[in-house]
Coordinates of C-alpha atoms in Angstrom, one line a residue:
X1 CA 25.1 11.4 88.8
X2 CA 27.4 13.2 90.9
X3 CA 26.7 16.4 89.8
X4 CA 26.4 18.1 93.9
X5 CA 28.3 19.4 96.7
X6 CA 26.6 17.8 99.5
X7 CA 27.1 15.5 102.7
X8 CA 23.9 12.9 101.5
X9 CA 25.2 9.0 101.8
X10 CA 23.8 6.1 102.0
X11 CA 25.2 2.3 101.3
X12 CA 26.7 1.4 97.5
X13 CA 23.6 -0.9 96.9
X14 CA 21.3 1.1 98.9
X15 CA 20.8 -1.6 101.5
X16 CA 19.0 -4.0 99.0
X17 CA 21.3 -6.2 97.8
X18 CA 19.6 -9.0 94.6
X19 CA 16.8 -9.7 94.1
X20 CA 14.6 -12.5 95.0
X21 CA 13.6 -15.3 92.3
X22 CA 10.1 -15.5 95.0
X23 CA 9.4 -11.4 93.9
X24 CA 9.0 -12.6 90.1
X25 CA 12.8 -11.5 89.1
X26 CA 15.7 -13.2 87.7
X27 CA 18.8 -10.8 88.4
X28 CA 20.3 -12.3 85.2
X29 CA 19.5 -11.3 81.4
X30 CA 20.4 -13.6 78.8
X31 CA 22.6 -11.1 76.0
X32 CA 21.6 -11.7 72.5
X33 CA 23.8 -15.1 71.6
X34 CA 25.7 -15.3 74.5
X35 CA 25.1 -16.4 78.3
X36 CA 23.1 -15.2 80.7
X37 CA 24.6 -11.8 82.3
X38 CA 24.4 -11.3 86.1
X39 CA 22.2 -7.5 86.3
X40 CA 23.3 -5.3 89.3
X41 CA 21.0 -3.5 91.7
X42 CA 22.9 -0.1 91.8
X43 CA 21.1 2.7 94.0
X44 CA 20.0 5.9 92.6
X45 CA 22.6 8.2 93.6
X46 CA 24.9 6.0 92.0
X47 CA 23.7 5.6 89.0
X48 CA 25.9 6.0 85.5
X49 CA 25.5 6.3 82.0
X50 CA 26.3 2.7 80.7
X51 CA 25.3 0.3 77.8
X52 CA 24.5 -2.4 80.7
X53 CA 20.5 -2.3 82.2
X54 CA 20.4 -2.5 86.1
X55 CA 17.9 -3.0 88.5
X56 CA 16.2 -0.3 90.5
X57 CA 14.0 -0.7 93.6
X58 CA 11.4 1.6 95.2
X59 CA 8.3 3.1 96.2
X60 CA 6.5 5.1 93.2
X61 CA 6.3 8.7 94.5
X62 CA 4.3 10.4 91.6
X63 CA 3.0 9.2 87.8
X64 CA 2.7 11.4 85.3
X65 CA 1.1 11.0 81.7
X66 CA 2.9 12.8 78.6
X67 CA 1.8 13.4 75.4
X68 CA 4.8 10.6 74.7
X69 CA 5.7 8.5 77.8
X70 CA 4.6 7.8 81.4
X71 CA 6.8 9.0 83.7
X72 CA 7.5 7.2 87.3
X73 CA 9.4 8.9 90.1
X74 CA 10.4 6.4 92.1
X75 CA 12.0 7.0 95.1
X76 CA 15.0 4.1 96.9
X77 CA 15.9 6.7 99.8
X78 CA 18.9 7.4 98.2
X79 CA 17.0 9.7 95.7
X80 CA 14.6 9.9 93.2
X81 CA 14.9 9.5 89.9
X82 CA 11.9 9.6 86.8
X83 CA 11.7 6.3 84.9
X84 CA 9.9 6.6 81.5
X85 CA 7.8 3.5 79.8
X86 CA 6.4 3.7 76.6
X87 CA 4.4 2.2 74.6
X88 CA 2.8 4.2 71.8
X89 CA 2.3 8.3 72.2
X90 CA 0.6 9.2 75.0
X91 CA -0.5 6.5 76.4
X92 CA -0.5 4.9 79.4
X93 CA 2.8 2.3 80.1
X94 CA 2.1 0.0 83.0
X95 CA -1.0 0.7 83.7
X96 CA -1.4 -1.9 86.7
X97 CA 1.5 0.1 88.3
X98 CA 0.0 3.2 90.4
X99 CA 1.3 5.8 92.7
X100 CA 2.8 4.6 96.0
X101 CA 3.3 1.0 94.9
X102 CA 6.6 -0.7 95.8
X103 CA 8.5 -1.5 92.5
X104 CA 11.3 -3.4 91.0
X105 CA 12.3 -2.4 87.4
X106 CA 15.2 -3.1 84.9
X107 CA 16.0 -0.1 83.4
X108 CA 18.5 1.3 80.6
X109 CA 20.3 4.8 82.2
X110 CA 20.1 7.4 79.7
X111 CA 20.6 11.1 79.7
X112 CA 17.8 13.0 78.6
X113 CA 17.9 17.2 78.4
X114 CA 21.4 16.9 80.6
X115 CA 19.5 15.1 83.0
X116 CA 20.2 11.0 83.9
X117 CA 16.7 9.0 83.7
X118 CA 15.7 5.2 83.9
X119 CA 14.0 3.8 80.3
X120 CA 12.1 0.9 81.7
X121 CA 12.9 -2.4 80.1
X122 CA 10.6 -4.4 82.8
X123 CA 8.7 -3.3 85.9
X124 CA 6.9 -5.3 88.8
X125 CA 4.8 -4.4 91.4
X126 CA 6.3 -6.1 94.8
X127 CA 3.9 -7.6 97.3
X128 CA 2.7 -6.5 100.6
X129 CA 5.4 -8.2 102.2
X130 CA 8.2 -7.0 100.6
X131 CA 6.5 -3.9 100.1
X132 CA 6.5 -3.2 104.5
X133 CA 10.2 -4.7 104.1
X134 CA 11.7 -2.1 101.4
X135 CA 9.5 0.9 103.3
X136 CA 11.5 0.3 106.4
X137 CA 14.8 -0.2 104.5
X138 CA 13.8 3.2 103.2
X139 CA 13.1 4.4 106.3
X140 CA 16.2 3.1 107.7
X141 CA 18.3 5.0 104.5
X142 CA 16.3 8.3 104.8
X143 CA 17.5 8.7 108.6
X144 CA 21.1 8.0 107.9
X145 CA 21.4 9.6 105.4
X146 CA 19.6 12.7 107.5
X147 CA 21.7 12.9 110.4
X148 CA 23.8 15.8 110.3
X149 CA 27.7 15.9 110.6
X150 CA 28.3 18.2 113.9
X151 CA 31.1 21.2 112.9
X152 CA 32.3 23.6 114.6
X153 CA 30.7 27.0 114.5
X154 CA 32.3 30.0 112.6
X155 CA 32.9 31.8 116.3
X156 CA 32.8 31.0 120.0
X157 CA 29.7 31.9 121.5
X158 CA 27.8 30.4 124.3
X159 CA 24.4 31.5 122.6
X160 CA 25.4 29.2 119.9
X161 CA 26.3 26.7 122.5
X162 CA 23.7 26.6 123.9
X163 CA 21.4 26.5 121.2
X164 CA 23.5 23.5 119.4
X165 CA 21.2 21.0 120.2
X166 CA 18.3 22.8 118.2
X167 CA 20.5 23.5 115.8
X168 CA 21.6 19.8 114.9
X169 CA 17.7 18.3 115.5
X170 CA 16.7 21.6 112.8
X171 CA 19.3 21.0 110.4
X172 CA 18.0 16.8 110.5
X173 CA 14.8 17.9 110.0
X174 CA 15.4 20.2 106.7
X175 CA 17.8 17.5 105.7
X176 CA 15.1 14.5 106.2
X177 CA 12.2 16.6 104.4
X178 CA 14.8 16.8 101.1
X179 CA 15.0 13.2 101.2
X180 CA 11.8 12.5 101.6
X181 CA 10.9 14.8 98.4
X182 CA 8.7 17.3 100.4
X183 CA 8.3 20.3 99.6
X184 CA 10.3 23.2 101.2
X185 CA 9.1 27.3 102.2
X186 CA 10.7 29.3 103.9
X187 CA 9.0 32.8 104.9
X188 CA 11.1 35.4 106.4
X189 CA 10.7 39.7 107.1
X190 CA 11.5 41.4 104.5
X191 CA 14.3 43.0 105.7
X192 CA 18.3 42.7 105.6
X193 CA 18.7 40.4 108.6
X194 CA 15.0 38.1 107.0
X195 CA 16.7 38.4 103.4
X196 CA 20.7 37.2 105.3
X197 CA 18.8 34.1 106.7
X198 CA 16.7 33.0 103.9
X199 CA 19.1 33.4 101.5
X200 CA 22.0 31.5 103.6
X201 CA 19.4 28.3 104.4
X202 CA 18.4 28.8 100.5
X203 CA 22.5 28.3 99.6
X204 CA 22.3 24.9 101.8
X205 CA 19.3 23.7 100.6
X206 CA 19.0 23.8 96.9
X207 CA 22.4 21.9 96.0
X208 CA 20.9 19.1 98.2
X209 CA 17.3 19.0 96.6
X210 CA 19.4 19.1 93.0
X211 CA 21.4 16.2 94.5
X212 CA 17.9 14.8 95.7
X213 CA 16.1 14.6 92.2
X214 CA 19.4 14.2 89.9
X215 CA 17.6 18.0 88.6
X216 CA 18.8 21.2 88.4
X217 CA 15.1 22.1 88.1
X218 CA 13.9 20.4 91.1
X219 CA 15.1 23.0 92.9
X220 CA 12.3 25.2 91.4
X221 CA 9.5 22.4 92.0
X222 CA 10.7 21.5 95.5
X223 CA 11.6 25.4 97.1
X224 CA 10.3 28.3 97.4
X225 CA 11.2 31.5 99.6
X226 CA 9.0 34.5 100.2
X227 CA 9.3 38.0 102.2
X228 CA 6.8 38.8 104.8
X229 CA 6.3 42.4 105.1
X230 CA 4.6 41.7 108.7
X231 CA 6.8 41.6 111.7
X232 CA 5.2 38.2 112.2
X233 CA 3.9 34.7 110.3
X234 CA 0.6 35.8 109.1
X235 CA -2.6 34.1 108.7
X236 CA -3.6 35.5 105.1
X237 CA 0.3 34.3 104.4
X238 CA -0.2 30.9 105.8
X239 CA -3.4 30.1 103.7
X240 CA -2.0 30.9 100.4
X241 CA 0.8 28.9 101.2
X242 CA -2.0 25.8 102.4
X243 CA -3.5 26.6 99.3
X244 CA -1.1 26.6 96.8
X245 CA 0.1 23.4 98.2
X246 CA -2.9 21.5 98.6
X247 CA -3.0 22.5 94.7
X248 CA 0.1 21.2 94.2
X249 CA -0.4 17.8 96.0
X250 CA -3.8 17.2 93.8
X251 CA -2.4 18.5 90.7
X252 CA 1.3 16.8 90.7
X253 CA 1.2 14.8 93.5
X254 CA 3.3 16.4 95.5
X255 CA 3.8 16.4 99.7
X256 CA 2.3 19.0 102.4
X257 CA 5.6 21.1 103.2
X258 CA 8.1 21.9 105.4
X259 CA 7.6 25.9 106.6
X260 CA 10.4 27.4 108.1
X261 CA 9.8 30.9 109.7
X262 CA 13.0 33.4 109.6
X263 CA 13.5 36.4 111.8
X264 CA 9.6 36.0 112.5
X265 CA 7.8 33.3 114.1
X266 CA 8.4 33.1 118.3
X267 CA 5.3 35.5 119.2
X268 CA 1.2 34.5 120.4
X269 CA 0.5 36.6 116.8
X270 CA 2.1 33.1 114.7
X271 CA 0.4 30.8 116.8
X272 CA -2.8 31.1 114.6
X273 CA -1.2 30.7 110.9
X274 CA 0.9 27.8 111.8
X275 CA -2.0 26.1 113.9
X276 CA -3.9 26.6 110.5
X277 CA -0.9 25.3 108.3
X278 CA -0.8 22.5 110.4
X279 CA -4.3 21.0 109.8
X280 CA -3.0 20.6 106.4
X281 CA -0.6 18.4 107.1
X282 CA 2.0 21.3 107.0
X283 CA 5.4 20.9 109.8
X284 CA 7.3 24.0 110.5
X285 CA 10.4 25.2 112.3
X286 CA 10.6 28.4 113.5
X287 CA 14.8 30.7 113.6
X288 CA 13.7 34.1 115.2
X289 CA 15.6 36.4 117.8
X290 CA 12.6 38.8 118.6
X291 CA 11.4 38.4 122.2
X292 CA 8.0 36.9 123.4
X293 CA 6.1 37.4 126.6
X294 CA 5.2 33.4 126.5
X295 CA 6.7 30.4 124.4
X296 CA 3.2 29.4 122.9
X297 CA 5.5 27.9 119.6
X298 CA 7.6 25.0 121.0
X299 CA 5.4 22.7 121.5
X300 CA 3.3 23.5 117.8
X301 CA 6.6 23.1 115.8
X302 CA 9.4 20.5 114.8
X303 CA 12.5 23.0 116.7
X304 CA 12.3 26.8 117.7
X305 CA 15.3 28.4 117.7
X306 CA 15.2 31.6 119.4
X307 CA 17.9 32.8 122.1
X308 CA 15.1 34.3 124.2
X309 CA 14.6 30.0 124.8
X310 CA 18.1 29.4 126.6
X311 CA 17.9 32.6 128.8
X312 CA 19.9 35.0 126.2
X313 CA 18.9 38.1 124.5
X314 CA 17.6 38.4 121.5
X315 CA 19.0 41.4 120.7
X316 CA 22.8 39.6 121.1
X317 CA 22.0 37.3 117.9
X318 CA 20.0 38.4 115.1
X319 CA 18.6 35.7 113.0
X320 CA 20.8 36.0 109.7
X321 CA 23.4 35.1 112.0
X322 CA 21.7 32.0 113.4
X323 CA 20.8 30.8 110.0
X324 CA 24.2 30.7 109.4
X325 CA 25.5 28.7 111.6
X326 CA 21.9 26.5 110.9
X327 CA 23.1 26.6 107.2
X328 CA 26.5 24.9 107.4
X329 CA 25.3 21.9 109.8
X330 CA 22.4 21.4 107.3
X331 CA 24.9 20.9 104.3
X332 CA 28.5 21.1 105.3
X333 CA 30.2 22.1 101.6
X334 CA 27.8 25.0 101.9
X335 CA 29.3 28.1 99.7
X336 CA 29.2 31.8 99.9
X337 CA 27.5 32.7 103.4
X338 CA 30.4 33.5 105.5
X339 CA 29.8 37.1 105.2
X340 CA 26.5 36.8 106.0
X341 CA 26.4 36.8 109.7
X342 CA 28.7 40.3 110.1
X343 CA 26.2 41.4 107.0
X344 CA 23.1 40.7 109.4
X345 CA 24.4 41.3 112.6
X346 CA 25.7 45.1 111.7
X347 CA 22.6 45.9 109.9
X348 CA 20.3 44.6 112.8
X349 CA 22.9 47.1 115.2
X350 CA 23.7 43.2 117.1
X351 CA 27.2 45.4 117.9
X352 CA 25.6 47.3 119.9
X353 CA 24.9 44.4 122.6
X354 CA 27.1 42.0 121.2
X355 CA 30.0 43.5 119.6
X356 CA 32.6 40.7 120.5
X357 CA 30.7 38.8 118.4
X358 CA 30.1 41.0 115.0
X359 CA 33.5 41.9 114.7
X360 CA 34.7 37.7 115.2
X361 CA 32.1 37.3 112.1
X362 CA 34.0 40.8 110.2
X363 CA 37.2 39.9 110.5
X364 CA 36.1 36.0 108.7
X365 CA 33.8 38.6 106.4
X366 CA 36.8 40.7 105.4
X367 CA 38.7 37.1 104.4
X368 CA 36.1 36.6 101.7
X369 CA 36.6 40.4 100.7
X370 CA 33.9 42.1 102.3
X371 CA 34.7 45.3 104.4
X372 CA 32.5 46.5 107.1
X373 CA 31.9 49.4 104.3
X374 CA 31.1 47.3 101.8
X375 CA 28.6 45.1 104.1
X376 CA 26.5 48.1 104.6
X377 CA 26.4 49.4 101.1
X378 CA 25.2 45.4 100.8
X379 CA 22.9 45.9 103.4
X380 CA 21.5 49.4 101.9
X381 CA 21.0 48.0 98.8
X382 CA 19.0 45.2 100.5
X383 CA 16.9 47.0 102.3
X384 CA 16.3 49.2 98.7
X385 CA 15.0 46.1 96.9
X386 CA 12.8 44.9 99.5
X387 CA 10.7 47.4 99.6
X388 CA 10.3 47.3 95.8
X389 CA 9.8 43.8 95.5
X390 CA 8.0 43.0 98.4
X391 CA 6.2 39.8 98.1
X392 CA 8.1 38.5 95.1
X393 CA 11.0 35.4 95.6
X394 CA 13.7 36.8 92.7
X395 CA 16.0 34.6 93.5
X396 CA 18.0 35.2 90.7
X397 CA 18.5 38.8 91.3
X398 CA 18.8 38.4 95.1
X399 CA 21.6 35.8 94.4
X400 CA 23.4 38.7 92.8
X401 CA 23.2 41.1 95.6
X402 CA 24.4 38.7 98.2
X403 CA 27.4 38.0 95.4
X404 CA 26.0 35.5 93.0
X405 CA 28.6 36.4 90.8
X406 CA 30.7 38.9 92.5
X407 CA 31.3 41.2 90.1
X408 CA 27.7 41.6 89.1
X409 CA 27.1 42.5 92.9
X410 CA 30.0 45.4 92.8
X411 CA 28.5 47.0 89.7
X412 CA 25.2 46.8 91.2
X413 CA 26.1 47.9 94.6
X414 CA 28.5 50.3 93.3
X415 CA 25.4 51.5 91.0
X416 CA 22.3 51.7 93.5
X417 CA 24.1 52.5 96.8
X418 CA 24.8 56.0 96.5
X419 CA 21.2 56.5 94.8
X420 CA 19.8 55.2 97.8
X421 CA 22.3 57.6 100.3
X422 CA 20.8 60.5 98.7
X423 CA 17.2 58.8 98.9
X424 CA 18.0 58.3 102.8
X425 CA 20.0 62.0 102.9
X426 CA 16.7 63.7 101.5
X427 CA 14.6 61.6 104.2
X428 CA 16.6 62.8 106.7
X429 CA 16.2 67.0 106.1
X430 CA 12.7 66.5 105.9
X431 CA 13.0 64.8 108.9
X432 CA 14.8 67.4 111.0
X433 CA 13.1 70.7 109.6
X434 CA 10.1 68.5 111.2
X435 CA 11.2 66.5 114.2
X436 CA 9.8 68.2 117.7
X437 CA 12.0 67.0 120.6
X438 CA 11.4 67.3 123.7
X439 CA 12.2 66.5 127.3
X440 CA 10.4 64.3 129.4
X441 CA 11.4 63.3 132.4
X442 CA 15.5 62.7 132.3
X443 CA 14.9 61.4 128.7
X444 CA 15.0 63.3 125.3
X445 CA 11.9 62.3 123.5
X446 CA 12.4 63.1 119.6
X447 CA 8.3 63.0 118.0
X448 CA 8.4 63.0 114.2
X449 CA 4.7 62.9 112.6
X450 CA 5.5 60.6 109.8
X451 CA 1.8 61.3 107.4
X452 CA 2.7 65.3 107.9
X453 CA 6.7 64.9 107.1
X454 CA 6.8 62.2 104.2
X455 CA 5.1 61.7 101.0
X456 CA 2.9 58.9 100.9
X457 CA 2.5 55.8 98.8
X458 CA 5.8 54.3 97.4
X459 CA 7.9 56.6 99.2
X460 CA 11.8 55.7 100.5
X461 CA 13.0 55.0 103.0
X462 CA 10.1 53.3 104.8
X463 CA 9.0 54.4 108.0
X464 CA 11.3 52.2 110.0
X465 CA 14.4 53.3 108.5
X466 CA 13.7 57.1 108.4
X467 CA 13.1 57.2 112.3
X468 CA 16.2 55.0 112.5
X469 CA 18.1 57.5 110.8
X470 CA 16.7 60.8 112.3
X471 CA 17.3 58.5 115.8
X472 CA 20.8 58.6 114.7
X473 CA 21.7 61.9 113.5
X474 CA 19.9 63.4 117.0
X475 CA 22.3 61.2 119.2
X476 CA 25.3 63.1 116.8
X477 CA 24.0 66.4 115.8
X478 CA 22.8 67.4 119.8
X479 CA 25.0 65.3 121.5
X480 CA 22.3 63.6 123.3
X481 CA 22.7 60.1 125.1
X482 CA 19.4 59.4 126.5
X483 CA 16.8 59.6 123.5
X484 CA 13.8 58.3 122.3
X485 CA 12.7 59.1 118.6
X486 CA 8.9 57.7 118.0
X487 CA 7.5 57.6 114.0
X488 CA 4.0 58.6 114.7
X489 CA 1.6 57.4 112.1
X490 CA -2.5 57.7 111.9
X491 CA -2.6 53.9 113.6
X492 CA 0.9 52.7 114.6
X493 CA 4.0 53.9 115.8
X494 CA 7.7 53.1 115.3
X495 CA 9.7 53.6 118.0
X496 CA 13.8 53.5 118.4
X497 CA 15.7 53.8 121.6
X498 CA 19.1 54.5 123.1
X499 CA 20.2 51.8 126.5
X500 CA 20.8 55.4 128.4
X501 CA 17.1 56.0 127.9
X502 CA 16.2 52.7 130.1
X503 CA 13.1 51.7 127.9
X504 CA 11.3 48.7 126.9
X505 CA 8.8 48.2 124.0
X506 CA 7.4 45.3 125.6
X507 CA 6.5 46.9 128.8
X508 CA 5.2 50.0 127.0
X509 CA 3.0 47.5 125.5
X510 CA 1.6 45.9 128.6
X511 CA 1.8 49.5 129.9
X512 CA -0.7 50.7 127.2
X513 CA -2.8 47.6 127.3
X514 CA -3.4 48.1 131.4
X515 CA -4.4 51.6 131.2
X516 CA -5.6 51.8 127.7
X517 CA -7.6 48.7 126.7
X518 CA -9.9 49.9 124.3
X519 CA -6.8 51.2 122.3
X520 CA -6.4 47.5 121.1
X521 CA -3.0 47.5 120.8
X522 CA -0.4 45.2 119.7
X523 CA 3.3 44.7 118.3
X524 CA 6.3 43.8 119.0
X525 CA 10.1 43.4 118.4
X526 CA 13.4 44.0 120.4
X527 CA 13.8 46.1 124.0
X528 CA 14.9 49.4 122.1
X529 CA 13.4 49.4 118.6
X530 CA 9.8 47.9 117.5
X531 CA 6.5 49.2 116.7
X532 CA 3.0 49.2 118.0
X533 CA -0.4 49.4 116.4
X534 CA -3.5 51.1 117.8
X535 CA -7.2 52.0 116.7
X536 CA -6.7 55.4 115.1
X537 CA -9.2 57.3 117.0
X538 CA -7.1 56.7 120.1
X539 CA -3.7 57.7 119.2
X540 CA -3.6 61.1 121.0
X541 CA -4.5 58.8 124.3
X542 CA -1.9 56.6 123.2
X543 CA 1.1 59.0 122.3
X544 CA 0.2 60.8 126.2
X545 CA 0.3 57.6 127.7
X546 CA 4.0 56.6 126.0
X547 CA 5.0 60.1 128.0
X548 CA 3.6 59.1 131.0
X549 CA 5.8 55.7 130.4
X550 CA 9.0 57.5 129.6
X551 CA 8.3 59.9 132.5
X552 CA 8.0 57.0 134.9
X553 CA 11.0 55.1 133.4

């Protein structure tokens, strides 16, 4: 049954001990011409292939009818495992045995399709009494088996310090929703720092929902992780995932979920979908670095993480980093994620306000292989496939850019990185033979009309990364220090900006919304690089108040 790296315990027997003659069990069996034979409770993450039956205790999680056998997941807070009664070809064994009853079987452990499942030689339904008693022996198993063995993190860092205590209550709450079989989602931005902090909680969490279900398959029943092109947890996101799981919990019997929001999820634009999700019956925990004008998400989740929370800047962290760090306290034999914080961190440009930091988390990259070269090819590729893929998990394929095997990830990288160079390289001539810059005030403002420079629909790089780029090659090319390149678009823009320049997208925001309220606009992200929407018929307003902003800066 040991089939997992993980941390999960619990006691040998599970906490049970024998049976009681006053529950309608003997714990001995009588062998064919011999004497009777004392039977063993043995708990489900120890069980073993063995010609001797055993006893198994617990609380019947789900039933499912077969065209052969009826299948019982029962559940001992140890783990879960199916136990299969038949009596003729689809139809049904036990029938006086129904979901959430509290049960004591003796079962043969046999292997069926690589996996280890209970045959069910006899099975009883416990009373109320013992029922409340083996719920709170559950209960008791489930929370020890939950709380998380502190480690040290990969680097010094009071942001991580002083973050520790959500970190531990966060990773105990992921851990506790495995054993307790609910569900887990995780929604992050579509992006290389989203993609670094899924995939790292994703490397954490599956081998301990495996572990959980004695599956390799569970993991595909009991996860899922899915890209959020917004730059926040929307509302249209949050009802198909209330949907789908309210499906899933009428159709298979499953449990509401446990959401976890990655490098989104700290701004008033979340509040809504999770508020929603919650109704359901959904929990959530929110890992973002982006700032917020007001903490309206503490109090409607299980833990925020966020740096903005302890006094620290967001823009010092970025989430892939924190996830991390969240990753190894959630399941301490995690495996390959140590190059993921330097992988976030320089693609999210943390060096550039934290570069202590970055290069601590390169030089433990670079042990596992990975040069700060290689790390943005990584990242470039990322960034590539996101935009392809957008709403769809891959997880097979994403495994094998972040190095799931390794080799697969150097011909791949080694394949599409220099494509996507000359994708970027041909972004970046149309963008200077277009780019107007200007001065305003002491700062160099660089306006690039992104509709009149770009092709349209499908085109790459995306708008974000282009204006990163042609922010980039300004600063080199001109040798300017204080500048401000803006993306203009019909009803948004994106805007990047050097510290010289002494800007702020959050007060150009409020700035906007004081003088401009009929502009409607919103948006968000870090102090030097973010976006903002408008109403299109106001963006000639808007774009001459931004001037007026940067003039006044």
């Amino acid at each position: 049954m040991k089939k997992h790296n993980n941390k999960f315990t619990g006691k040998k027997d599970g906490g049970y001990g024998k049976f009681k003659k006053s529950s309608g069990y003997d714990n001995s069996r009588k062998s064919s011409g011999g004497p009777k034979k004392e039977l063993k409770y043995v708990a489900i993450e120890n069980m073993t292939l063995g010609p001797d039956s055993v006893i198994i205790g617990g609380i019947v999680e789900r039933i499912v009818q077969t065209g052969g056998p009826t299948i019982f997941d029962v559940s001992d807070g140890t783990g879960t495992m199916p136990l299969k009664g038949f009596v003729s070809p689809g139809a049904r064994a036990f029938p006086e045995i129904k979901e959430n009853d509290a049960v004591r079987a003796i079962v043969k452990v046999v292997e069926f399709n690589g996996e280890i499942e209970g045959e069910i030689v006899s099975i009883k339904r416990l009373t109320d009494e013992d029922k409340n008693t083996l719920i709170k022996t559950i209960s008791d198993i489930q929370r020890k088996r939950a709380k998380v063995e502190e480690i040290d993190f990969l680097i010094k860092s009071d942001i991580l310090d002083n973050l520790k205590e959500r970190f531990v209550k966060a990773a105990g709450e992921i851990r506790l929703a495995i054993i307790q079989n609910r569900p887990i989602i995780i929604r992050h931005h579509n992006d290389t720092d989203g993609y670094s902090a899924g995939f790292a909680l994703e490397r954490a969490i599956l081998p301990l929902i495996e572990k959980q279900h004695n599956s390799l398959k569970a993991s595909w029943e009991y996860y899922m992780r899915s890209p959020s092109t917004a730059p926040f947890y929307e509302l249209s996101d949050s009802i198909r995932d209330t949907a789908s799981s309210l499906r899933n919990v009428a159709k298979f019997s499953n449990k509401m979920p446990l959401i976890i929001i990655l490098d989104n999820g700290s701004s008033s634009q979340d509040l809504m979908a999770i508020k929603q999700g919650k109704i359901h019956g959904m929990e959530f925990i929110v890992v973002d670095h982006h700032y917020f004008d007001e903490d309206v998400i503490s109090d409607e989740v299980l833990v925020h993480i966020n740096p903005f929370l302890v006094g620290e800047d967001g823009a010092r962290f970025s989430a892939g980093m924190l996830c991390a760090e969240l990753a190894r306290l959630v399941n301490n034999s995690v495996a390959n994620i140590n190059q993921i914080p330097a992988l976030a961190g320089l693609a999210d440009r943390i060096d550039l306000n934290n570069k202590s930091a970055v290069d601590d988390y390169v030089k433990i990259a670079e042990k596992e292989g990975y040069s700060r070269d290689l790390l943005s090819n990584i990242s470039t590729v990322i960034d590539y496939v996101s935009s392809r893929i957008r709403f769809m998990e891959v997880r097979e394929y994403i495994e094998v850019v972040f190095g799931e095997p390794r080799n697969k990830q150097k011909e791949l990288v080694d394949l599409l990185a220099p494509y996507i160079k000359k994708l970027d390289a041909k972004a970046l001539e149309m963008g200077r033979a277009n780019a107007v810059v200007k001065k305003v005030g002491k700062t160099n403002l660089q306006l690039v009309d992104i509709d009149e420079t770009f092709p349209g629909f499908d085109f790459y790089p995306k708008p974000g990364r282009s204006i990163g780029i042609i922010h980039d090659d300004v600063q080199k090319t001109k040798k300017l220090t204080s500048v401000i390149s803006i993306g203009l678009m019909r009803t948004a823009m994106t805007i990047r900006a050097t510290d010289e320049a002494n800007f702020s997208v959050h007060k150009l925001i409020e700035f906007i919304e004081k003088k401009l309220p009929n502009a409607f606009v919103d948006g968000g992200g870090h102090k030097n690089a973010g976006s903002i929407n408008f109403v299109p018929n106001k963006q000639k307003e808007v774009l001459k108040l931004v001037e007026e902003f940067i003039k006044n800066g």
